[in-house]
Structure formats: structure tokens, C-alpha cells
Short mmCIF file of C-alpha atoms in Angstrom, two decimals:
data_model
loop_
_atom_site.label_atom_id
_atom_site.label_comp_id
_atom_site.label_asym_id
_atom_site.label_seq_id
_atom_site.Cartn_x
_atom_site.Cartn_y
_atom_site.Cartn_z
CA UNK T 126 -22.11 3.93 -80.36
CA UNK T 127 -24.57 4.66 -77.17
CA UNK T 128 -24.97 2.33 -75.03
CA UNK T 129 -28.99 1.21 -74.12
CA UNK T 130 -28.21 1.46 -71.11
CA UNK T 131 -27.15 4.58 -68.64
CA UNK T 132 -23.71 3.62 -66.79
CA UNK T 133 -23.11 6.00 -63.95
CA UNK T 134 -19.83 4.61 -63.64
CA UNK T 135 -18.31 6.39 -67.08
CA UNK T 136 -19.99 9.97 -66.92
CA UNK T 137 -20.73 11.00 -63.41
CA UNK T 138 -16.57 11.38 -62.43
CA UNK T 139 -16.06 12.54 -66.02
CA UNK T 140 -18.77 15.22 -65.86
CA UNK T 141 -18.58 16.50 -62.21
CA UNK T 142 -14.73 16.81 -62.79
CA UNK T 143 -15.85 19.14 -66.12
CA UNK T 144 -17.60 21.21 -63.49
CA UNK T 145 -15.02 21.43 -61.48
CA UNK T 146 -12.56 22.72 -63.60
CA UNK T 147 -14.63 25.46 -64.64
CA UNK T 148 -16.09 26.54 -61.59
CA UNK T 149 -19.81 26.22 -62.70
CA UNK T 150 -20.36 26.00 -58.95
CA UNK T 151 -18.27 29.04 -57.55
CA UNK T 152 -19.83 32.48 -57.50
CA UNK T 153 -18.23 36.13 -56.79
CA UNK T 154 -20.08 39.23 -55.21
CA UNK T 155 -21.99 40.21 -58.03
CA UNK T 156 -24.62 43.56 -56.78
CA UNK T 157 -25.69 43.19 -60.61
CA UNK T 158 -27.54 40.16 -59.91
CA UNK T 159 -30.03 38.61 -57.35
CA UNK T 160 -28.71 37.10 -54.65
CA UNK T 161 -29.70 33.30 -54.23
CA UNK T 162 -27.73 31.52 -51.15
CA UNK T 163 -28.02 28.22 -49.18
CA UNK T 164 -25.42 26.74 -46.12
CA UNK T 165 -25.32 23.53 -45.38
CA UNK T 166 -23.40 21.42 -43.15
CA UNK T 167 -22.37 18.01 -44.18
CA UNK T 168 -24.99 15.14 -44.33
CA UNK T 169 -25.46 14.26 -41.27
CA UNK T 170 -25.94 10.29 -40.71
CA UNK T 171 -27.19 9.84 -37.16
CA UNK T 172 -29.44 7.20 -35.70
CA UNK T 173 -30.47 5.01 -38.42
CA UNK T 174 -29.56 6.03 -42.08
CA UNK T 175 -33.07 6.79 -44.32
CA UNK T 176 -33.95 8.35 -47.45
CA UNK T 177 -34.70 11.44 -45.70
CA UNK T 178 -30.70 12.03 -45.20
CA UNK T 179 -30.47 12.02 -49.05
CA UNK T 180 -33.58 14.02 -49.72
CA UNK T 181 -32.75 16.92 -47.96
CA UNK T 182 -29.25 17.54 -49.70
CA UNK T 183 -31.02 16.58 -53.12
CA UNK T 184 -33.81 19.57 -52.82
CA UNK T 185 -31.59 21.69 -51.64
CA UNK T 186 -28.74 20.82 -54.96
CA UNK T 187 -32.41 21.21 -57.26
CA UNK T 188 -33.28 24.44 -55.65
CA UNK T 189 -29.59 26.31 -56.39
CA UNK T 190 -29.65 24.62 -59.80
CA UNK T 191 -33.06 26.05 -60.62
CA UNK T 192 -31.49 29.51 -59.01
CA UNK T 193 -28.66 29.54 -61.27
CA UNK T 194 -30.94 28.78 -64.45
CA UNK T 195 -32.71 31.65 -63.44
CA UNK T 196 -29.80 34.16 -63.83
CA UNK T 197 -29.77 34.61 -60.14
CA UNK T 198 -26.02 34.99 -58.42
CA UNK T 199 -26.63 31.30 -56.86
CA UNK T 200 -24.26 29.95 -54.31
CA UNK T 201 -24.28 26.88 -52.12
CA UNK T 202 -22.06 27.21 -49.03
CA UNK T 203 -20.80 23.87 -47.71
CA UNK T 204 -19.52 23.43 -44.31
CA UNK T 205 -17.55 20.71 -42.39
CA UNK T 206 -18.99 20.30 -38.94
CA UNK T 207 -16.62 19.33 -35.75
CA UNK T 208 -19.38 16.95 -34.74
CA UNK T 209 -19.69 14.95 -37.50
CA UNK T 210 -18.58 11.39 -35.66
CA UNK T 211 -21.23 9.79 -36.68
CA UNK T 212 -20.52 10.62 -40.60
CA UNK T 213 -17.04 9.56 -40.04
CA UNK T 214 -17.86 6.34 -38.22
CA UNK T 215 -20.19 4.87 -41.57
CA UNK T 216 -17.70 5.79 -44.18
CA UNK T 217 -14.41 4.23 -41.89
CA UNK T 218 -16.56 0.88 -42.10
CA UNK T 219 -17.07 1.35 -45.53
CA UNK T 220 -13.55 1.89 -46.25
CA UNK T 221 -12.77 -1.33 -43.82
CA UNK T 222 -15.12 -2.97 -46.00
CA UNK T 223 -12.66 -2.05 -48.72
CA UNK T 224 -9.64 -2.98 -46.87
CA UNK T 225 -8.51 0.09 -46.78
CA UNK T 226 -7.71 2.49 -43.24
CA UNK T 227 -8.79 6.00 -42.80
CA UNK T 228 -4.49 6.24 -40.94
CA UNK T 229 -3.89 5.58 -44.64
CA UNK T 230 -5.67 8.36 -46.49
CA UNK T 231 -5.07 11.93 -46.71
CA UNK T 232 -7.30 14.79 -45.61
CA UNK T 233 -7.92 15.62 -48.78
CA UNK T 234 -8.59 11.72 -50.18
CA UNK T 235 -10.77 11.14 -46.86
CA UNK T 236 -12.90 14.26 -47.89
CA UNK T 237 -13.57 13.25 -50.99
CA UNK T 238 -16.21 10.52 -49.98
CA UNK T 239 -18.51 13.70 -49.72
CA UNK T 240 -17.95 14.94 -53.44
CA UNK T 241 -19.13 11.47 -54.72
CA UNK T 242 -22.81 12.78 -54.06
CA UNK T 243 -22.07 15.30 -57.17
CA UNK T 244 -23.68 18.22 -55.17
CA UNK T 245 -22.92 21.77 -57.00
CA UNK T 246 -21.49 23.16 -53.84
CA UNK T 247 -19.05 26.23 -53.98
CA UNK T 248 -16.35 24.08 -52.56
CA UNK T 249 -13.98 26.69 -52.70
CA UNK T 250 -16.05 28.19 -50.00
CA UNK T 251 -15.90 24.98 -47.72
CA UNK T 252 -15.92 25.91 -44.02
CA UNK T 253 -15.27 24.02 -41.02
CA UNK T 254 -17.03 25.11 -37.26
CA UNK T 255 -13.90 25.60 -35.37
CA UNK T 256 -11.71 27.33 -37.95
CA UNK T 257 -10.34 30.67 -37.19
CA UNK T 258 -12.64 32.72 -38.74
CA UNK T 259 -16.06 30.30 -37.90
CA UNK T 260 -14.52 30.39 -33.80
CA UNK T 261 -14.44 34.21 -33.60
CA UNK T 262 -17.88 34.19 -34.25
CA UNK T 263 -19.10 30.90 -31.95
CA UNK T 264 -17.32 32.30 -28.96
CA UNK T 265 -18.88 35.98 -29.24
CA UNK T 266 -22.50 34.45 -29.40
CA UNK T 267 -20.92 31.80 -26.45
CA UNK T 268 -20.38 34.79 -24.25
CA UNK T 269 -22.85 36.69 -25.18
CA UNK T 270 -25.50 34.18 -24.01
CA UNK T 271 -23.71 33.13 -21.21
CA UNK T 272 -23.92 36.99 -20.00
CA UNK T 273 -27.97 36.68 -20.68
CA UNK T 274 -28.03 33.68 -18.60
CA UNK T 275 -28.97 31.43 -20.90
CA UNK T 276 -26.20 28.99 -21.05
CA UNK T 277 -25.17 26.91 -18.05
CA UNK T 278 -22.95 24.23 -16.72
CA UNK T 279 -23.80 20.62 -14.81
CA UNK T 280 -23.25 17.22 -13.98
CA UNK T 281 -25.27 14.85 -16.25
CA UNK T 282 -25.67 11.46 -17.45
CA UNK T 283 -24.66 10.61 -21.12
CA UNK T 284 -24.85 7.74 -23.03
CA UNK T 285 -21.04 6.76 -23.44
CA UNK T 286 -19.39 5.02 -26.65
CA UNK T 287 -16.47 3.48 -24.68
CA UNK T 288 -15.05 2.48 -28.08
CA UNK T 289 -15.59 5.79 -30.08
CA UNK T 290 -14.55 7.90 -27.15
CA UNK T 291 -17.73 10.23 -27.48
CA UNK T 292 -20.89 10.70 -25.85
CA UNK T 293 -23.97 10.20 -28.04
CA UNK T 294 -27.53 11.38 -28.39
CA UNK T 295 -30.68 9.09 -27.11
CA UNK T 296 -31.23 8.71 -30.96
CA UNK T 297 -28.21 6.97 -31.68
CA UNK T 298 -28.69 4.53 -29.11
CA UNK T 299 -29.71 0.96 -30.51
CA UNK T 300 -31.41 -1.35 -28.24
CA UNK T 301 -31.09 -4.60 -28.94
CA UNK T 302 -32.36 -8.24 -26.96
CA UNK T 303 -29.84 -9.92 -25.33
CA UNK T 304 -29.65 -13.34 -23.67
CA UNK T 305 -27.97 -12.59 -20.64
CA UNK T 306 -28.07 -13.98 -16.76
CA UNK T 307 -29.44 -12.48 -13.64
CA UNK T 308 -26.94 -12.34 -10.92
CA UNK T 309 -28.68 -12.90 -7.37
CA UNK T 310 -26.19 -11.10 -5.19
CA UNK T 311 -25.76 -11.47 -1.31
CA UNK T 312 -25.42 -8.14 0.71
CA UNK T 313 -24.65 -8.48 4.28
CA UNK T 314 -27.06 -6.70 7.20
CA UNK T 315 -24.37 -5.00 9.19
CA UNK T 316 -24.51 -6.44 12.48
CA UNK T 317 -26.51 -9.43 11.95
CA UNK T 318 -26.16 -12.65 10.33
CA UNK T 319 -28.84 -12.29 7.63
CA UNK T 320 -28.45 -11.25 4.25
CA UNK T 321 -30.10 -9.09 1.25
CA UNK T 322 -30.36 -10.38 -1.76
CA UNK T 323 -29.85 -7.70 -4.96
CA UNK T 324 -30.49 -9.09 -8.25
CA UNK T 325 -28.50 -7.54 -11.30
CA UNK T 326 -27.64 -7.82 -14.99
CA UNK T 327 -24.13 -6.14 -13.83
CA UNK T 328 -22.57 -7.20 -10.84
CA UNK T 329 -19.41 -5.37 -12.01
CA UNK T 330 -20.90 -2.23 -11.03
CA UNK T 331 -21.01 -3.30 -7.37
CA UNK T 332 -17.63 -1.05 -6.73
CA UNK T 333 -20.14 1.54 -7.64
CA UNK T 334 -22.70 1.09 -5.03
CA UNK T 335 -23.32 3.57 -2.29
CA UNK T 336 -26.55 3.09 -1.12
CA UNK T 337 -29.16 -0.22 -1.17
CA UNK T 338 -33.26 0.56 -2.09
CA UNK T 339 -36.30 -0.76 -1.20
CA UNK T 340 -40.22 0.20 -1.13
CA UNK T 341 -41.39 1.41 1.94
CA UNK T 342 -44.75 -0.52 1.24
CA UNK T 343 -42.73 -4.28 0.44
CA UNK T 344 -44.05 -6.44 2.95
CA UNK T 345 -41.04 -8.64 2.41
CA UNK T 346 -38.37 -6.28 3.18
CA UNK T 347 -39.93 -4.60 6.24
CA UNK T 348 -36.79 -5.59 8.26
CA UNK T 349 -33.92 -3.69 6.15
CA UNK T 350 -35.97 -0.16 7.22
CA UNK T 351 -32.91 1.82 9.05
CA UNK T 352 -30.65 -0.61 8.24
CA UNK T 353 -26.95 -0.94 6.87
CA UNK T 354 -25.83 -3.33 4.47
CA UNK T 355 -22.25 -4.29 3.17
CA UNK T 356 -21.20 -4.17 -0.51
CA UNK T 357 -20.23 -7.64 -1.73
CA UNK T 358 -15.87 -8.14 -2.07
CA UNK T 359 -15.65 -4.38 -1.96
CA UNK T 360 -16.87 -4.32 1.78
CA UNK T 361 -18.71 -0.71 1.75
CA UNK T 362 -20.98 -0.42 4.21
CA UNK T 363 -23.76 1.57 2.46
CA UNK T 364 -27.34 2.78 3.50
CA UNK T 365 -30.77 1.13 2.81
CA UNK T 366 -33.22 3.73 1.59
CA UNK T 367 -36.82 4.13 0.66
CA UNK T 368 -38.50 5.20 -2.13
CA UNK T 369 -41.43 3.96 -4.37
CA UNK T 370 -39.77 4.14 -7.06
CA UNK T 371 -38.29 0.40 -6.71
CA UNK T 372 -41.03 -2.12 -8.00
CA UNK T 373 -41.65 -4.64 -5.93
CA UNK T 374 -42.25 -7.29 -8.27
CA UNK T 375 -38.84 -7.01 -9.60
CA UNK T 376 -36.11 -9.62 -8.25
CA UNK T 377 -36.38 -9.75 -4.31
CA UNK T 378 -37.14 -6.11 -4.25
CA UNK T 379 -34.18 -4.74 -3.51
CA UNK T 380 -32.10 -2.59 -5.72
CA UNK T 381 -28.49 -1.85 -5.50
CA UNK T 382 -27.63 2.14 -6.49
CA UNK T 383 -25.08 2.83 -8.66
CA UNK T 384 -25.64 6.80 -9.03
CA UNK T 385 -22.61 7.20 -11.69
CA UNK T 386 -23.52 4.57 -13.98
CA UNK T 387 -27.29 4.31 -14.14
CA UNK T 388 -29.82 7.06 -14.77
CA UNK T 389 -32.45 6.23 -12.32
CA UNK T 390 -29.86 5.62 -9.97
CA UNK T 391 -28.47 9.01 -10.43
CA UNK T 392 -31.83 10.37 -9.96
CA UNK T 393 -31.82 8.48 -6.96
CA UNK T 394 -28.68 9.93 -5.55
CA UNK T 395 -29.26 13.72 -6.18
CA UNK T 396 -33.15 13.17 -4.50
CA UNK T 397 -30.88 11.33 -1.56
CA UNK T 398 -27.64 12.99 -1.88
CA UNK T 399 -25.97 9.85 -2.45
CA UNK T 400 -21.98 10.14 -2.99
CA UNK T 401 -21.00 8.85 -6.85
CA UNK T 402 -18.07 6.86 -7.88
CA UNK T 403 -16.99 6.76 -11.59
CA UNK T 404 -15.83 3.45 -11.54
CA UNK T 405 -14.94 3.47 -15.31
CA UNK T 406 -11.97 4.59 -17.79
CA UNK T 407 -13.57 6.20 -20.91
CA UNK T 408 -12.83 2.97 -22.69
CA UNK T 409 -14.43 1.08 -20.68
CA UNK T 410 -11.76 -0.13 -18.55
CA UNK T 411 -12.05 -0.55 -14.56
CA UNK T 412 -10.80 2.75 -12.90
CA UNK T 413 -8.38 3.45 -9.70
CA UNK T 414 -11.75 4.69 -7.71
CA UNK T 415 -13.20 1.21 -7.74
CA UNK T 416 -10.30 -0.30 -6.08
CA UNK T 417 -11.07 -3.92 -7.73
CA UNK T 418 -10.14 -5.47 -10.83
CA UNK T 419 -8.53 -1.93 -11.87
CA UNK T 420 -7.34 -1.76 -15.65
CA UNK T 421 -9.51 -5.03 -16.88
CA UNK T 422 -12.18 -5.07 -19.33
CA UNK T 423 -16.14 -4.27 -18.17
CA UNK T 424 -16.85 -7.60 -19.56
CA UNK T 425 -13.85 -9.82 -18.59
CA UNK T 426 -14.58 -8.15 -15.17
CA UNK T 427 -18.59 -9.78 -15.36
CA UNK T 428 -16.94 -12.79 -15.55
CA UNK T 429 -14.36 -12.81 -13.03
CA UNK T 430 -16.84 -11.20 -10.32
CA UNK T 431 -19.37 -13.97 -10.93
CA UNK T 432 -16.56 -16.78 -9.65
CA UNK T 433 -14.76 -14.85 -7.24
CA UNK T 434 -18.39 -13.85 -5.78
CA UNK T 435 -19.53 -17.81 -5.56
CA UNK T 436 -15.74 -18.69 -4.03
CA UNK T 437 -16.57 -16.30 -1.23
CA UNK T 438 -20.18 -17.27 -0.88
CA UNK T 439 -21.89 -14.13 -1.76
CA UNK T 440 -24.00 -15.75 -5.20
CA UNK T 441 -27.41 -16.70 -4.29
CA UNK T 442 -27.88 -18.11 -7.53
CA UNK T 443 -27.69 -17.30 -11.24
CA UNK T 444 -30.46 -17.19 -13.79
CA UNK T 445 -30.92 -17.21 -17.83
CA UNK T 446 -32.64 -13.43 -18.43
CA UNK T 447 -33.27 -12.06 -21.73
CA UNK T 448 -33.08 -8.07 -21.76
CA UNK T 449 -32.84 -5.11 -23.85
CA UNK T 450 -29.29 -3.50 -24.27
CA UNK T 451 -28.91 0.02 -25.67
CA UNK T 452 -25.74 -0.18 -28.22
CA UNK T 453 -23.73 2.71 -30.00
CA UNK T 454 -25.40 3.09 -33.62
CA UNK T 455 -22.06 4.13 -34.22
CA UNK T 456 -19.68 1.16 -33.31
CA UNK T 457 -22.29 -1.66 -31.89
CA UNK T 458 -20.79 -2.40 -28.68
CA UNK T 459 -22.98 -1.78 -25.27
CA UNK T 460 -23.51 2.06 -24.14
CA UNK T 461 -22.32 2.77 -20.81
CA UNK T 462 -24.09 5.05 -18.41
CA UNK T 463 -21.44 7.74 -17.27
CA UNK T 464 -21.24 10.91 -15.68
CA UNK T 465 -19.89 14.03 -17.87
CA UNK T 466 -19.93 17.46 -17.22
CA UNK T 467 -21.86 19.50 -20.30
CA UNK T 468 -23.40 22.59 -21.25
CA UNK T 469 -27.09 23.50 -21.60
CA UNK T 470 -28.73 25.69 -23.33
CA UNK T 471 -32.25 27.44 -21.89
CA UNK T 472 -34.35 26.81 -24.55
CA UNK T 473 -37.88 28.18 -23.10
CA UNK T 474 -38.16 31.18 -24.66
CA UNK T 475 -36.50 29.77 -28.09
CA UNK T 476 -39.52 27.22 -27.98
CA UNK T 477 -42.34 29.67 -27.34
CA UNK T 478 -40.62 32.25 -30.63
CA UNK T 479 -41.33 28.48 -32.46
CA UNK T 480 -44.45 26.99 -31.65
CA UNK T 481 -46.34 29.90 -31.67
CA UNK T 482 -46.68 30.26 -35.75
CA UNK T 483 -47.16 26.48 -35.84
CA UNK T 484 -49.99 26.81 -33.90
CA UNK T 485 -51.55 29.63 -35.60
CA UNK T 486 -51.12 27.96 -38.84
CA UNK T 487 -48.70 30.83 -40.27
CA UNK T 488 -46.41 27.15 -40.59
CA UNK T 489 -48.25 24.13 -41.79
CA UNK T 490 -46.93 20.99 -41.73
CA UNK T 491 -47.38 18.61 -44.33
CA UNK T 492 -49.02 16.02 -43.49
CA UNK T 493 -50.93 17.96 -40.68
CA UNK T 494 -50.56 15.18 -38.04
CA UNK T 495 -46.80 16.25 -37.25
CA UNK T 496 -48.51 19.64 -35.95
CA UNK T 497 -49.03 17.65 -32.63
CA UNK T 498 -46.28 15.87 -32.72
CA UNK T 499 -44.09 18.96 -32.82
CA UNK T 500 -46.17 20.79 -30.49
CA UNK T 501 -45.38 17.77 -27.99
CA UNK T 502 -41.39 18.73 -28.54
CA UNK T 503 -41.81 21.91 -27.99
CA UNK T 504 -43.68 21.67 -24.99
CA UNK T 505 -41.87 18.74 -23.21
CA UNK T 506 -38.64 18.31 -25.08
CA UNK T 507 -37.53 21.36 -26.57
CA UNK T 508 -36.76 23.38 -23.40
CA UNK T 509 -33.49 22.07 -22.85
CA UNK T 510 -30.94 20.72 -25.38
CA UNK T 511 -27.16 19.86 -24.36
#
């Protein structure tokens, strides 16, 4: 009897195992017949899972179908890409969900997550990006632009997953309101008996500090101009600089710079060569540079620093703040500013091969209004990707 009703559950493993075992989806050099050929990585689920992850894989699966319908030698390539955290990290929760622990699976169990989508890849043909054969190639093209000068090396600031271990792209950054405090911090003037005040979200960064900021045009902090102040418990005596970048509305004014774990503050320290202590482990840990509270957690450390600040009389005050904090899409626990050392690509010239038959209409987008929108990546994002 036929059921009314379509149950995915009895034919899809039934009938994608039947294709399986006869290799509808694996194809041999065949000069006899048209040539028909797509390669894929894996779906890639970053930033915040959409239809649009599905679609692409699904038009792609129609398109070799319809190829191999029309006699054509059809064959869908899939790869496994070394950068696929982000994949990994939403099907581990859903296996958590399950009770169940990726340590437990296999390779081969864990990768079979990916056939549950029933796409008529050639999976004979699987590939991963840093296999033998797939490195040969990736290092000759590494070399090769390095020797044109297009690939180069520097100090940057990442968004860091201290829980995943990984650095991750602005896009899978999740910012989220928090109610939080601000921490009104006491820096001593160095020789005098006056203080500045700093206020802060994170007055664990203070072992990070190496310089203190104000506007040249605040009225109200006219008297720090050429000044030294000292770092609070750590006992650093650090610079006051000027710049207009500091608003003036903000706290008292003053701003403490942390050039390894902030990105303005970095800024800050290349435009006033400002040394830079990493004063965290990767997992988020206090490090030997910061010489306090070494080997505790970032937050246990927040609040330990705000008692052993008011014991030694260095709290101005504390006060209820509600702010935005950027999270890992991946794992949901607080980014962390950090200093890494990566590799850039110059992607000028790359840019100008792809705007130009987007703007002549030779490429149309569809709908039309994305043609400024891309234009805008192009021209302002596009010329450098790490």
C-alpha cells in the first residue's frame, strides 16, 4: 500500500545508497562525450546560516543532473576544505545536541553528515586542500606570486576565538548588548599628587597599557599635555599623547591604549610608535608578559582587578553601562582583539580584471541594485584580503 503521505525518512537513505552502489555519480575520461564539470568545496556555513547556503549546492546538484540527462560526460568534483571550522563547529553542536562527541566518531562517520544532503557528487573523487597532490599545486602558485610581489607578510589585528583556537572573519563576529559596568580608573601624574581618571569596560587590559590619550582641544585635560602617568597595580609609567581621535564626550576624556588588544589602539600605536604587549594566552588566559594575575581567566581576572584596584585606592567609582560585545558566531563567547602575524594578498589589479565587465554590463546582476553594492567592494574592500 502507498502511503498519502511522502516520508523522507524510508526512501532518501534507501535510494541515495542505490546510487551509491552503482556509481550513477562517478564518471571516467570519456573523449566520446561532452565534457560537463563542476568543483565545489564543502558548504560553507559562516556568519549566520540562510537559505542561500542551501541554494547554491542545490543549483549546482540540478545543473549536473540536467548534464547527465543530456548524455553529457557530467561530473561533480567535491572537495574538503582545511578551513572549514566554521562547518565543523555547527555540526559538533548538533551532535552535542545528540549526546554524542565528535572524539567518538570516525573520520569516515564524522564525514558522513555531508552525504545526508543527497548531492550526486563523484565522491570517489573527494579532495581535500592540503593533500599531497592539492599542496604541490598551492605552493607553486604560493611562490610564484610571492616572486611577482603580490603576496606579503605583517602584523595585524584579528578577531580571536579564544575557545576555538582560530582567528575569524569580521562576518562571523556577533555583536550582541551586554549589561556590563564602567570602571572609572585612577592613573597617577608622575610627580604630582593629582590623578587621571580612565574609564573602561576592561580594566584587565591595564597590563597592556603603554601610553595614556587625550584631545589636544579638551579644555578639561589641558594639564596632562607633556605629561607622564603611572599604570594602575602594574606601576608603568607610560606617556600622555594627543590626538583627535579621542572624543571628548566620552568618560573624562581620557583613554588608556592598549595597542595589542584593541584596533584603534593599535592604530594608535603604529601612528605613535607605541611598544605592544600581548598580554593574552590564545585561550584567553593571562600571559607571562603582563606580569599580573598570570595563568587566570580574562574574566575571573575583571573581577579580581576591580577589588584589588578599590583595596589600593585606585577605583574612582563604578557604573551600570550597557554595550555592544562582538561574540564568535562559532562558539558564543566574547572575541578578543589580538595581534597575529598573516599573509596578504594585493588584490588591486585582481579588482580592476573584476569590476570592469560589471560596469560595462558584460555581467548583470540580478536584481540590478547589487551593481553598486559590488562596485563599493571592489573599490574599498576588495584590494586587500588576508
Amino acid at each position: 500500500m502507498i502511503a498519502t503521505n511522502y516520508n523522507p525518512k524510508e526512501s532518501e537513505e534507501r535510494w541515495y545508497q542505490y546510487w551509491m552502489d552503482n556509481k550513477f555519480f562517478h564518471s571516467e575520461v570519456d573523449k566520446s562525450r561532452e565534457s560537463y564539470c563542476i568543483v565545489i568545496p564543502p558548504p560553507n556555513v559562516t556568519g549566520v546560516l540562510h537559505m542561500g547556503h542551501m541554494l547554491n549546492n542545490t543549483i549546482q546538484d540540478a545543473l549536473i543532473r540536467r548534464a547527465r540527462l543530456q548524455g553529457k560526460n557530467a561530473c561533480w568534483v567535491p572537495g574538503t576544505d582545511h578551513a572549514s571550522i566554521a562547518t565543523e563547529a555547527k555540526v559538533v553542536a548538533k551532535l552535542q545536541g545528540e549526546g554524542i562527541s565528535k572524539k567518538d566518531l570516525t573520520r569516515e562517520e564524522f564525514l558522513k553528515q555531508l552525504r545526508k544532503l543527497g548531492a550526486s557528487c563523484d565522491l570517489e573523487r573527494t579532495g581535500f586542500t592540503m593533500d599531497e597532490l592539492r599542496s604541490e599545486s598551492v605552493i607553486k602558485v604560493f611562490v610564484d606570486l610571492y616572486q611577482k610581489g603580490l603576496i606579503y607578510r605583517g602584523v595585524r589585528m584579528v578577531n580571536w576565538d579564544p575557545k576555538a583556537l582560530t582567528a575569524l572573519s569580521d562576518e562571523e563576529v556577533v555583536y550582541k548588548e551586554e549589561h556590563s559596568k564602567l570602571y572609572y580608573l585612577r592613573y597617577k601624574i608622575e610627580g604630582e599628587d593629582g590623578y587621571a581618571i580612565v574609564a573602561t569596560t576592561r580594566p584587565e587590559t591595564i597590563m597592556g597599557d603603554t601610553a595614556m590619550c587625550i584631545n589636544p582641544h579638551d579644555p578639561k585635560n589641558q594639564h596632562l599635555k607633556g605629561k607622564k602617568v603611572i599604570v594602575p597595580l602594574v606601576n608603568r609609567v607610560i606617556p600622555v599623547i594627543e590626538d583627535d581621535y579621542v572624543d571628548i564626550e566620552f568618560g573624562t576624556g581620557c583613554l588608556k591604549v592598549t595597542p595589542a588588544h584593541d584596533v584603534n589602539d593599535y592604530m594608535l600605536g603604529e601612528k605613535y610608535n607605541l611598544p605592544s604587549i600581548d598580554i593574552f594566552n590564545d585561550n584567553g588566559t593571562i600571559s607571562e608578559a603582563a606580569g599580573l594575575y598570570v595563568g587566570m581567566d580574562r574574566f575571573e581576572v575583571r573581577e579580581q582587578i576591580e577589588k584589588d584596584l578599590q583595596t589600593a585606592g585606585l577605583l574612582e567609582k563604578v557604573e551600570a553601562y550597557t554595550n555592544k560585545v562582538g561574540c564568535s558566531e562559532r562558539t558564543n563567547v566574547p572575541i578578543e582583539p589580538k595581534l597575529s602575524m598573516q599573509w596578504f594578498l594585493k588584490m588591486e589589479h585582481l579588482a580592476q580584471i573584476a569590476l570592469e565587465p560589471v560596469m560595462k554590463d558584460e555581467i548583470r546582476f540580478y536584481p540590478s541594485k547589487f551593481k553598486n553594492t559590488y562596485r563599493h567592494w571592489m573599490e574599498k574592500n576588495g584590494f586587500h584580503l588576508s
